[in-house]
Amino acid sequence: MIDFFEHIPSSYRTAMLVAGLVLLWLIEGVIPRFRFRGNKYKHAGTNLFFTVTTAVVNLGFAFLIVKASEWTAREQFGLLYWLNLPVWLHAVLALLMLDFIGAYLIHLIQHKIAWMWHFHKIHHTDTEVDTTTALRHHPVESVFRVVALFAAIVAMGVPIWMVMLYQTLSAFMSQFNHANIRLPGWLDKGLSWVIVSPDMHKVHHSRYQPETDSNYANIFSIWDRLFGTFVTVKDTTSLQYGLDEYQDARYQQIGPLLKTPWENVPERDQQPGLQQ
């Protein structure tokens, strides 16, 4: 596994992510949690556009991420190297900490700091959340996430094969927990004790702010449980997606979504919990 992920070609990673997306998209058609009225293909097209912008940002920072990882390995720099752990434990803790810093923590911060929320909120304007929603991130938000990943790699000390493994798992888990699929209640609840399940993450996309500001994790649900941000609802089919001030149909179009961070919509900014 070490050799595979250390030298994994970009084409392999792309194929794995596309396969996961297509599989989950097809499953949504068989066991959907919600029956949406909109055009599924048009909705997917809008969200897929942001895959391109995210790929461009990630490609631009790829050299920096690789060099940082190689440097920590060469210099044995970072907390996990200093603890002199066996490889398997180093890998487990690396996945946990990359998920904590590179996903949970940066996600929570974007909900708490107003100017960062302006870029993250286009992810929450989706009123028909499905597996393609995992792709819906403003390019500036993609920069936030890459910077957080860089910080995690340097602070923890993570070799490149672990970074590649994490990014592959992270992308698939994001597709999975956004998927509009109906799992048996016992299965979804059981999964949510370890990983972020679809129903767990659906709460995060609720229009009701106390629910929006919860369930930030991407892979491991432990972070929400540990830091008191874990929220459940009795019936996820009662949820309404999106944001109150962005219900207009134009916020499902690429152009308006890209410009959304610079629009003056102060209602949410005045809510408790956001800092200017």
XYZ file of N, CA and C in Angstrom:
828
model
N 0.821 -1.210 0.000
C 0.000 0.000 0.000
C 0.853 1.257 0.000
N 1.968 1.193 0.712
C 2.853 2.355 0.774
C 3.355 2.710 -0.624
N 3.829 1.686 -1.331
C 4.371 1.927 -2.670
C 3.277 2.403 -3.627
N 2.065 1.839 -3.498
C 0.968 2.207 -4.394
C 0.621 3.682 -4.254
N 0.406 4.140 -3.018
C -0.010 5.532 -2.820
C 1.146 6.517 -2.961
N 2.373 6.047 -2.755
C 3.516 6.949 -2.933
C 3.731 7.277 -4.402
N 3.362 6.326 -5.279
C 3.605 6.523 -6.711
C 2.307 6.491 -7.528
N 1.183 6.700 -6.886
C -0.090 6.598 -7.579
C -0.198 7.655 -8.682
N -0.458 7.240 -9.913
C -0.590 8.201 -11.007
C -1.850 9.050 -10.826
N -1.813 10.265 -11.320
C -2.974 11.157 -11.231
C -4.182 10.543 -11.914
N -3.925 9.800 -13.003
C -5.034 9.182 -13.731
C -5.762 8.158 -12.870
N -5.030 7.429 -12.023
C -5.641 6.449 -11.135
C -6.532 7.148 -10.103
N -5.995 8.204 -9.506
C -6.758 8.942 -8.495
C -8.021 9.527 -9.111
N -7.894 10.084 -10.303
C -9.051 10.667 -10.978
C -10.094 9.601 -11.275
N -9.632 8.445 -11.755
C -10.543 7.350 -12.091
C -11.279 6.857 -10.840
N -10.579 6.754 -9.720
C -11.198 6.306 -8.473
C -12.271 7.279 -8.004
N -11.979 8.573 -8.111
C -12.924 9.585 -7.649
C -14.132 9.674 -8.572
N -13.896 9.566 -9.875
C -15.003 9.595 -10.832
C -15.889 8.368 -10.643
N -15.263 7.217 -10.434
C -16.018 5.978 -10.233
C -16.896 6.069 -8.988
N -16.337 6.623 -7.910
C -17.102 6.787 -6.680
C -18.277 7.727 -6.869
N -18.031 8.823 -7.561
C -19.080 9.822 -7.807
C -20.212 9.226 -8.640
N -19.856 8.539 -9.725
C -20.860 7.951 -10.613
C -21.657 6.864 -9.880
N -20.959 6.024 -9.117
C -21.633 4.953 -8.382
C -22.657 5.523 -7.399
N -22.246 6.518 -6.623
C -23.150 7.113 -5.637
C -24.298 7.851 -6.325
N -24.018 8.480 -7.457
C -25.046 9.207 -8.211
C -26.112 8.236 -8.707
N -25.667 7.046 -9.137
C -26.612 6.022 -9.593
C -27.423 5.451 -8.428
N -26.755 5.223 -7.300
C -27.448 4.700 -6.120
C -28.509 5.685 -5.646
N -28.223 6.982 -5.759
C -29.205 7.995 -5.376
C -30.516 7.840 -6.152
N -30.408 7.400 -7.381
C -31.601 7.212 -8.199
C -32.433 6.024 -7.768
N -31.810 5.089 -7.045
C -32.501 3.863 -6.617
C -33.081 4.019 -5.218
N -32.297 4.561 -4.288
C -32.765 4.717 -2.897
C -32.545 6.157 -2.430
N -33.235 7.122 -3.010
C -33.042 8.521 -2.620
C -33.658 8.831 -1.253
N -33.025 9.710 -0.506
C -33.618 10.207 0.740
C -34.694 11.244 0.418
N -34.415 12.129 -0.558
C -35.374 13.138 -0.998
C -35.674 12.939 -2.480
N -36.882 13.277 -2.889
C -37.255 13.310 -4.299
C -37.240 14.775 -4.734
N -36.157 15.197 -5.347
C -36.037 16.591 -5.756
C -36.800 16.846 -7.052
N -37.282 18.076 -7.205
C -38.057 18.441 -8.380
C -37.214 19.043 -9.491
N -36.011 19.490 -9.170
C -35.178 20.163 -10.155
C -34.584 19.207 -11.179
N -33.898 19.802 -12.164
C -33.226 19.033 -13.205
C -31.925 18.472 -12.646
N -31.873 17.165 -12.478
C -30.716 16.504 -11.857
C -29.439 16.733 -12.656
N -29.560 16.768 -13.983
C -28.377 16.919 -14.835
C -27.849 18.351 -14.812
N -28.758 19.315 -14.825
C -28.351 20.718 -14.749
C -27.706 21.011 -13.397
N -28.297 20.457 -12.355
C -27.751 20.617 -11.008
C -26.342 20.047 -10.931
N -26.159 18.853 -11.485
C -24.842 18.214 -11.480
C -23.844 19.023 -12.294
N -24.290 19.579 -13.413
C -23.399 20.374 -14.259
C -22.851 21.584 -13.537
N -23.720 22.274 -12.787
C -23.274 23.435 -12.005
C -22.224 23.024 -10.992
N -22.498 21.960 -10.252
C -21.556 21.525 -9.218
C -20.265 20.963 -9.805
N -20.360 20.299 -10.948
C -19.159 19.748 -11.581
C -18.219 20.852 -12.048
N -18.769 22.018 -12.382
C -17.910 23.146 -12.774
C -16.897 23.452 -11.680
N -17.343 23.375 -10.438
C -16.452 23.707 -9.326
C -15.405 22.628 -9.069
N -15.591 21.458 -9.664
C -14.529 20.457 -9.639
C -13.323 20.966 -10.416
N -13.598 21.639 -11.516
C -12.528 22.184 -12.353
C -11.759 23.268 -11.599
N -12.490 24.183 -10.943
C -11.796 25.260 -10.221
C -10.993 24.707 -9.045
N -11.558 23.696 -8.370
C -10.824 23.076 -7.260
C -9.576 22.371 -7.766
N -9.694 21.691 -8.906
C -8.545 20.993 -9.493
C -7.444 21.973 -9.865
N -7.825 23.139 -10.392
C -6.839 24.152 -10.765
C -6.101 24.654 -9.526
N -6.857 24.943 -8.454
C -6.235 25.399 -7.206
C -5.308 24.330 -6.645
N -5.799 23.087 -6.597
C -4.985 21.998 -6.047
C -3.725 21.762 -6.866
N -3.861 21.881 -8.185
C -2.691 21.719 -9.048
C -1.679 22.824 -8.794
N -2.186 24.025 -8.575
C -1.290 25.150 -8.305
C -0.505 24.987 -7.015
N -1.111 24.296 -6.039
C -0.448 24.112 -4.741
C 0.191 22.734 -4.597
N 0.040 21.892 -5.599
C 0.531 20.515 -5.501
C 2.026 20.453 -5.222
N 2.780 21.287 -5.911
C 4.238 21.298 -5.728
C 4.584 21.610 -4.278
N 3.885 22.592 -3.699
C 4.139 22.991 -2.320
C 3.806 21.862 -1.351
N 2.694 21.184 -1.577
C 2.272 20.083 -0.708
C 3.272 18.936 -0.771
N 3.691 18.576 -1.981
C 4.651 17.478 -2.155
C 5.980 17.815 -1.501
N 6.479 19.023 -1.738
C 7.760 19.431 -1.166
C 7.707 19.474 0.361
N 6.598 19.949 0.910
C 6.457 20.004 2.370
C 6.484 18.601 2.951
N 5.774 17.675 2.314
C 5.732 16.297 2.789
C 7.100 15.634 2.685
N 7.770 15.840 1.566
C 9.102 15.266 1.379
C 10.094 15.842 2.382
N 9.959 17.130 2.671
C 10.873 17.773 3.627
C 10.679 17.212 5.035
N 9.412 17.027 5.457
C 9.184 16.480 6.793
C 9.739 15.065 6.898
N 9.644 14.289 5.818
C 10.158 12.919 5.828
C 11.689 12.917 5.876
N 12.279 13.794 5.076
C 13.739 13.843 5.021
C 14.345 14.330 6.335
N 13.730 15.348 6.923
C 14.249 15.940 8.158
C 13.675 15.296 9.412
N 12.731 14.335 9.208
C 12.034 13.718 10.346
C 11.422 14.799 11.241
N 10.788 15.761 10.581
C 10.205 16.902 11.277
C 8.708 16.681 11.469
N 8.198 17.083 12.626
C 6.776 16.973 12.900
C 6.503 16.074 14.089
N 5.373 16.318 14.740
C 5.041 15.616 15.981
C 5.061 14.105 15.829
N 4.527 13.581 14.748
C 4.426 12.128 14.599
C 5.796 11.485 14.380
N 6.716 12.203 13.745
C 8.084 11.686 13.611
C 8.798 11.726 14.959
N 8.574 12.779 15.716
C 9.245 12.918 17.004
C 8.806 11.839 17.993
N 7.592 11.322 17.820
C 7.102 10.268 18.708
C 7.675 8.897 18.350
N 8.345 8.820 17.186
C 9.018 7.587 16.745
C 8.050 6.397 16.753
N 6.984 6.533 16.009
C 5.909 5.547 15.989
C 6.152 4.472 14.936
N 5.566 3.290 15.113
C 5.587 2.299 14.031
C 4.770 2.845 12.858
N 5.065 2.360 11.660
C 4.448 2.917 10.454
C 2.924 2.879 10.511
N 2.360 1.769 10.962
C 0.897 1.641 10.960
C 0.236 2.672 11.869
N 0.859 2.939 13.040
C 0.290 3.905 13.975
C 0.500 5.330 13.464
N 1.659 5.555 12.839
C 1.930 6.854 12.218
C 0.851 7.147 11.174
N 0.518 6.129 10.372
C -0.484 6.301 9.315
C -1.864 6.589 9.891
N -2.254 5.844 10.926
C -3.572 6.039 11.545
C -3.694 7.444 12.129
N -2.671 7.854 12.890
C -2.707 9.183 13.505
C -2.600 10.292 12.458
N -1.852 10.032 11.382
C -1.749 11.019 10.310
C -3.115 11.247 9.663
N -3.848 10.156 9.387
C -5.185 10.282 8.809
C -6.114 11.054 9.743
N -6.030 10.750 11.021
C -6.872 11.446 11.997
C -6.548 12.937 12.049
N -5.268 13.276 12.084
C -4.889 14.676 12.241
C -5.061 15.475 10.953
N -4.840 14.842 9.812
C -5.107 15.532 8.549
C -6.598 15.822 8.430
N -7.425 14.874 8.881
C -8.872 15.071 8.855
C -9.278 16.158 9.841
N -8.640 16.184 10.997
C -8.980 17.186 12.017
C -8.604 18.605 11.563
N -7.350 18.781 11.152
C -6.869 20.119 10.790
C -7.312 20.512 9.389
N -7.178 19.574 8.447
C -7.442 19.894 7.048
C -8.900 19.871 6.644
N -9.773 19.344 7.512
C -11.203 19.283 7.183
C -12.042 19.880 8.306
N -12.052 19.244 9.476
C -12.929 19.698 10.561
C -12.605 21.126 11.011
N -11.355 21.378 11.369
C -10.995 22.664 11.976
C -11.177 23.823 11.002
N -10.688 23.675 9.767
C -10.827 24.760 8.798
C -12.293 24.976 8.445
N -13.079 23.913 8.450
C -14.517 24.011 8.183
C -15.204 24.805 9.293
N -14.920 24.468 10.528
C -15.504 25.182 11.660
C -15.130 26.665 11.625
N -13.855 26.943 11.346
C -13.377 28.336 11.292
C -14.140 29.140 10.247
N -14.428 28.518 9.109
C -15.147 29.229 8.052
C -16.579 29.559 8.453
N -17.129 28.805 9.386
C -18.472 29.108 9.881
C -18.446 30.182 10.963
N -17.295 30.427 11.552
C -17.204 31.357 12.673
C -16.658 32.725 12.287
N -15.921 32.816 11.202
C -15.320 34.094 10.790
C -16.031 34.584 9.539
N -16.664 35.748 9.636
C -17.582 36.226 8.599
C -16.966 36.298 7.213
N -15.762 36.863 7.085
C -15.204 37.041 5.743
C -14.863 35.699 5.092
N -14.569 34.693 5.903
C -14.324 33.362 5.356
C -15.643 32.675 5.020
N -16.679 32.922 5.848
C -17.994 32.363 5.576
C -18.514 32.803 4.205
N -18.217 34.034 3.796
C -18.698 34.533 2.505
C -18.266 33.624 1.354
N -17.115 32.998 1.467
C -16.638 32.104 0.407
C -17.178 30.683 0.594
N -17.368 30.278 1.840
C -17.866 28.929 2.101
C -19.360 28.794 1.824
N -20.086 29.902 1.930
C -21.550 29.801 1.894
C -22.105 29.314 0.559
N -21.338 29.396 -0.530
C -21.890 28.888 -1.798
C -22.097 27.378 -1.719
N -21.338 26.727 -0.841
C -21.545 25.288 -0.617
C -22.909 25.049 0.024
N -23.342 25.993 0.844
C -24.608 25.861 1.569
C -25.797 26.417 0.805
N -25.585 27.039 -0.340
C -26.711 27.550 -1.118
C -27.390 26.453 -1.927
N -26.791 25.273 -1.967
C -27.391 24.161 -2.713
C -28.677 23.711 -2.013
N -29.786 23.794 -2.709
C -31.082 23.421 -2.132
C -31.474 21.978 -2.452
N -30.628 21.290 -3.226
C -30.889 19.893 -3.564
C -29.597 19.097 -3.367
N -29.235 18.932 -2.117
C -27.949 18.331 -1.762
C -27.880 16.875 -2.206
N -26.858 16.574 -2.992
C -26.579 15.192 -3.390
C -25.070 15.016 -3.480
N -24.640 13.891 -4.018
C -23.200 13.597 -4.004
C -22.379 14.643 -4.758
N -22.978 15.312 -5.761
C -22.234 16.344 -6.502
C -22.020 17.597 -5.675
N -22.802 17.786 -4.612
C -22.625 18.953 -3.738
C -21.250 18.940 -3.091
N -20.666 17.758 -2.951
C -19.322 17.642 -2.386
C -18.303 18.429 -3.196
N -18.620 18.706 -4.458
C -17.702 19.388 -5.366
C -17.877 20.897 -5.344
N -18.925 21.377 -4.719
C -19.358 22.773 -4.814
C -18.634 23.658 -3.799
N -17.432 24.102 -4.151
C -16.640 24.971 -3.288
C -16.074 26.135 -4.100
N -16.206 27.329 -3.561
C -15.637 28.500 -4.229
C -14.121 28.334 -4.330
N -13.505 28.804 -5.426
C -12.044 28.658 -5.567
C -11.255 29.211 -4.396
N -11.717 30.309 -3.802
C -11.000 30.883 -2.654
C -11.088 29.948 -1.458
N -12.234 29.303 -1.275
C -12.351 28.331 -0.194
C -11.391 27.162 -0.413
N -11.204 26.776 -1.658
C -10.261 25.698 -1.965
C -8.856 26.070 -1.506
N -8.513 27.356 -1.605
C -7.210 27.826 -1.122
C -7.130 27.670 0.391
N -8.209 28.036 1.098
C -8.237 27.872 2.556
C -7.919 26.425 2.936
N -8.540 25.508 2.241
C -8.398 24.093 2.586
C -7.001 23.558 2.275
N -6.412 24.032 1.183
C -5.055 23.602 0.847
C -4.061 24.139 1.874
N -4.240 25.373 2.304
C -3.359 25.968 3.312
C -3.471 25.187 4.625
N -4.690 24.803 4.992
C -4.891 24.015 6.214
C -4.209 22.657 6.100
N -4.304 22.040 4.930
C -3.646 20.750 4.705
C -2.132 20.907 4.806
N -1.590 21.953 4.219
C -0.152 22.226 4.293
C 0.296 22.355 5.752
N -0.477 23.117 6.534
C -0.145 23.309 7.946
C -0.160 21.983 8.697
N -1.137 21.128 8.394
C -1.236 19.833 9.066
C -0.049 18.942 8.728
N 0.362 18.949 7.474
C 1.491 18.118 7.035
C 2.772 18.525 7.754
N 3.023 19.827 7.816
C 4.248 20.318 8.447
C 4.210 20.103 9.960
N 3.094 20.398 10.587
C 2.992 20.278 12.040
C 3.089 18.830 12.504
N 2.440 17.930 11.781
C 2.387 16.527 12.194
C 3.545 15.699 11.658
N 4.041 16.042 10.461
C 5.062 15.231 9.812
C 4.415 14.057 9.111
N 4.057 14.263 7.832
C 3.298 13.242 7.105
C 3.963 12.939 5.759
N 4.412 11.713 5.532
C 5.022 11.357 4.252
C 3.988 11.396 3.135
N 4.477 11.492 1.901
C 3.598 11.741 0.769
C 2.585 10.624 0.553
N 2.932 9.369 0.832
C 1.972 8.294 0.583
C 0.771 8.396 1.516
N 1.002 8.887 2.725
C -0.108 9.084 3.647
C -0.983 10.264 3.210
N -0.362 11.288 2.645
C -1.116 12.429 2.127
C -2.018 11.992 0.981
N -1.472 11.176 0.067
C -2.256 10.681 -1.064
C -3.400 9.779 -0.603
N -3.122 8.934 0.389
C -4.158 8.068 0.948
C -5.261 8.914 1.573
N -4.860 9.915 2.352
C -5.844 10.797 2.995
C -6.695 11.528 1.970
N -6.071 12.106 0.956
C -6.829 12.874 -0.026
C -7.823 11.997 -0.794
N -7.429 10.761 -1.064
C -8.329 9.832 -1.747
C -9.521 9.487 -0.866
N -9.254 9.156 0.406
C -10.331 8.839 1.342
C -11.224 10.052 1.594
N -10.603 11.209 1.738
C -11.338 12.435 2.028
C -12.313 12.773 0.910
N -11.847 12.673 -0.333
C -12.705 12.991 -1.477
C -13.876 12.017 -1.563
N -13.601 10.718 -1.387
C -14.678 9.741 -1.463
C -15.673 9.911 -0.318
N -15.163 10.166 0.889
C -16.056 10.319 2.037
C -16.936 11.556 1.880
N -16.412 12.604 1.290
C -17.214 13.798 1.042
C -18.347 13.487 0.069
N -18.034 12.715 -0.979
C -19.066 12.293 -1.920
C -20.116 11.428 -1.215
N -19.656 10.527 -0.351
C -20.546 9.613 0.349
C -21.452 10.337 1.329
N -20.878 11.225 2.168
C -21.723 11.834 3.192
C -22.638 12.934 2.659
N -22.386 13.391 1.411
C -23.325 14.318 0.771
C -24.392 13.574 -0.041
N -24.188 12.313 -0.277
C -25.065 11.558 -1.172
C -26.516 11.549 -0.689
N -27.414 11.727 -1.628
C -28.849 11.725 -1.341
C -29.359 10.284 -1.338
N -28.867 9.517 -0.378
C -29.249 8.100 -0.298
C -29.930 7.804 1.035
N -30.830 6.857 1.014
C -31.589 6.468 2.203
C -31.039 5.146 2.724
N -30.254 5.233 3.772
C -29.748 4.028 4.427
C -30.698 3.641 5.545
N -30.762 2.349 5.906
C -31.547 1.960 7.079
C -31.087 2.759 8.293
N -32.028 3.171 9.127
C -31.699 4.013 10.273
C -30.620 3.425 11.160
N -30.708 2.119 11.413
C -29.723 1.471 12.285
C -28.331 1.512 11.675
N -28.248 1.404 10.346
C -26.948 1.418 9.672
C -26.350 2.816 9.671
N -27.166 3.817 9.320
C -26.667 5.189 9.301
C -26.212 5.617 10.691
N -27.006 5.300 11.705
C -26.647 5.657 13.073
C -25.381 4.931 13.522
N -25.266 3.661 13.156
C -24.080 2.892 13.518
C -22.827 3.447 12.873
N -22.927 3.782 11.584
C -21.781 4.364 10.884
C -21.353 5.680 11.509
N -22.338 6.466 11.975
C -22.037 7.805 12.497
C -21.240 7.791 13.796
N -21.086 6.617 14.397
C -20.227 6.528 15.579
C -18.747 6.523 15.193
N -18.469 6.221 13.933
C -17.072 6.146 13.482
C -16.803 7.148 12.371
N -17.634 7.131 11.333
C -17.440 8.019 10.194
C -18.668 8.907 10.012
N -18.533 9.899 9.159
C -19.644 10.806 8.882
C -20.593 10.124 7.908
N -21.803 9.863 8.364
C -22.812 9.186 7.555
C -23.636 10.209 6.766
N -24.369 9.770 5.758
C -25.192 10.706 4.980
C -26.201 11.487 5.818
N -26.933 10.816 6.713
C -27.913 11.539 7.523
C -27.239 12.503 8.493
N -26.091 12.140 9.011
C -25.358 13.034 9.909
C -24.998 14.325 9.188
N -24.509 14.200 7.962
C -24.074 15.411 7.261
C -25.256 16.205 6.699
N -26.385 15.554 6.452
C -27.562 16.282 5.971
C -27.963 17.380 6.957
N -27.785 17.114 8.243
C -28.116 18.103 9.269
C -27.304 19.378 9.058
N -26.059 19.224 8.651
C -25.176 20.371 8.440
C -25.687 21.281 7.326
N -26.459 20.747 6.393
C -26.965 21.545 5.274
C -28.374 22.095 5.531
N -28.839 21.970 6.756
C -30.147 22.508 7.122
C -30.160 24.035 7.041
N -31.326 24.610 6.693
C -31.481 26.070 6.673
C -31.528 26.658 8.079
N -31.794 25.824 9.077
C -31.887 26.268 10.470
C -30.481 26.395 11.039
N -30.069 27.632 11.389
C -28.653 27.889 11.675
C -28.036 27.030 12.769
N -28.724 26.764 13.894
C -28.097 25.892 14.895
C -27.741 24.512 14.343
N -28.448 24.085 13.303
C -28.110 22.815 12.659
C -27.037 23.016 11.595
N -27.083 24.146 10.894
C -26.029 24.463 9.913
C -24.668 24.501 10.598
N -24.638 25.096 11.786
C -23.382 25.226 12.525
C -23.141 24.003 13.402
N -23.109 22.847 12.769
C -22.864 21.585 13.475
C -22.319 20.573 12.483
N -21.890 19.424 12.987
C -21.468 18.299 12.148
C -20.498 18.720 11.038
N -19.363 19.261 11.453
C -18.371 19.801 10.512
C -17.433 18.742 9.939
N -17.364 17.585 10.548
C -16.364 16.586 10.165
C -16.600 16.060 8.753
N -15.556 15.465 8.195
C -15.652 14.903 6.851
C -15.482 13.383 6.848
N -14.416 12.895 7.468
C -14.208 11.442 7.517
C -14.648 10.884 8.868
N -14.001 11.330 9.934
C -14.241 10.761 11.259
C -15.188 11.622 12.089
N -16.267 11.020 12.554
C -17.264 11.756 13.337
C -16.777 12.078 14.748
N -15.658 11.491 15.148
C -15.133 11.698 16.496
C -14.935 13.169 16.817
N -14.579 13.971 15.813
C -14.282 15.381 16.077
C -15.528 16.142 16.529
N -16.658 15.892 15.883
C -17.899 16.556 16.301
C -18.340 16.077 17.677
N -18.172 14.810 17.943
C -18.559 14.277 19.250
C -17.630 14.808 20.336
N -16.350 14.900 20.031
C -15.368 15.328 21.018
C -15.497 16.806 21.355
N -15.821 17.638 20.360
C -15.862 19.088 20.580
C -17.281 19.645 20.702
N -18.252 18.771 20.878
C -19.604 19.221 21.160
C -20.342 19.835 19.996
N -19.955 19.503 18.766
C -20.642 20.052 17.597
C -21.481 18.994 16.887
N -21.675 17.860 17.540
C -22.474 16.785 16.955
C -23.950 17.022 17.244
N -24.764 17.024 16.189
C -26.206 17.255 16.321
C -26.951 16.210 15.503
N -28.032 15.696 16.049
C -28.886 14.768 15.320
C -30.305 15.336 15.249
N -31.047 14.906 14.264
C -32.469 15.239 14.182
C -33.229 13.929 14.047
N -34.465 13.930 14.515
C -35.251 12.701 14.525
C -35.540 12.190 13.119
N -35.822 13.118 12.206
C -36.189 12.731 10.846
C -35.545 13.684 9.857
N -34.537 13.229 9.128
C -33.834 14.117 8.190
C -34.697 14.508 7.000
N -35.791 13.801 6.758
C -36.648 14.188 5.631
C -37.412 15.474 5.929
N -37.384 15.928 7.183
C -38.040 17.185 7.540
C -37.131 18.395 7.319
N -35.874 18.143 6.988
C -34.917 19.233 6.796
C -35.214 20.020 5.528
N -34.915 21.315 5.571
C -34.944 22.167 4.386
C -33.517 22.630 4.128
N -33.058 22.459 2.903
C -31.684 22.799 2.559
C -31.536 24.258 2.118
N -30.291 24.722 2.143
C -29.977 26.053 1.629
C -29.860 27.079 2.737
N -29.862 28.352 2.333
C -29.797 29.484 3.247
C -30.975 30.396 2.964
N -31.562 30.953 4.009
C -32.768 31.768 3.852
C -32.599 32.878 2.822
N -31.439 33.540 2.846
C -31.245 34.706 1.980
C -30.768 34.348 0.572
N -30.650 33.047 0.288
C -30.165 32.625 -1.037
C -31.083 31.576 -1.651
N -32.372 31.816 -1.582
C -33.336 30.875 -2.134
C -33.661 31.149 -3.603
N -33.259 32.317 -4.101
C -33.534 32.652 -5.498
C -32.845 31.649 -6.433
N -33.524 31.306 -7.531
C -33.017 30.292 -8.462
C -31.661 30.661 -9.055
N -31.347 31.945 -9.122
C -30.071 32.341 -9.731
C -28.872 31.861 -8.913
N -29.100 31.533 -7.635
C -27.996 31.050 -6.808
C -27.705 29.570 -7.034
N -28.317 29.023 -8.073
C -27.974 27.685 -8.523
C -27.243 27.746 -9.863
N -26.776 28.963 -10.215
C -26.068 29.175 -11.474
C -24.619 29.567 -11.191
N -23.737 29.181 -12.086
C -22.297 29.351 -11.868
C -21.891 30.812 -11.668
N -22.320 31.693 -12.556
C -21.921 33.098 -12.475
C -22.280 33.748 -11.152
N -23.562 33.732 -10.755
C -23.943 34.314 -9.477
C -23.250 33.673 -8.285
N -23.004 32.367 -8.347
C -22.323 31.696 -7.239
C -20.895 32.204 -7.072
N -20.207 32.423 -8.179
C -18.833 32.932 -8.108
C -18.785 34.348 -7.529
N -19.847 35.121 -7.774
C -19.885 36.509 -7.295
C -20.503 36.648 -5.906
N -21.110 35.592 -5.416
C -21.823 35.646 -4.140
C -20.994 36.197 -2.971
N -19.707 35.837 -2.825
C -18.948 36.337 -1.665
C -18.867 37.856 -1.579
N -19.035 38.538 -2.689
C -18.898 39.998 -2.695
C -20.244 40.724 -2.659
N -21.332 39.967 -2.570
C -22.641 40.588 -2.439
C -22.867 41.014 -0.995
N -23.649 42.059 -0.821
C -23.933 42.560 0.521
C -25.270 41.997 1.005
N -25.199 40.864 1.701
C -26.391 40.259 2.283
C -26.114 40.109 3.773
N -26.445 41.125 4.574
C -25.981 41.198 5.959
C -26.723 40.358 6.972
N -27.859 39.721 6.601
C -28.683 39.081 7.611
C -27.916 38.072 8.447
N -27.223 37.147 7.783
C -26.522 36.106 8.534
C -25.334 36.683 9.293
N -24.675 37.711 8.699
C -23.505 38.281 9.350
C -23.839 38.858 10.730
N -25.118 39.203 10.938
C -25.522 39.780 12.212
C -25.968 38.714 13.206
N -25.952 37.458 12.769
C -26.333 36.378 13.669
C -25.231 36.129 14.685
N -25.580 35.656 15.888
C -24.549 35.302 16.880
C -23.650 34.206 16.332
N -22.407 34.215 16.769
C -21.484 33.149 16.403
C -20.552 33.503 15.272
N -20.845 34.572 14.528
C -19.953 34.999 13.456
C -19.163 36.219 13.894
N -17.885 36.217 13.580
C -17.018 37.342 13.934
C -16.583 38.065 12.668
N -16.613 39.380 12.715
C -16.213 40.180 11.554
C -14.696 40.156 11.395
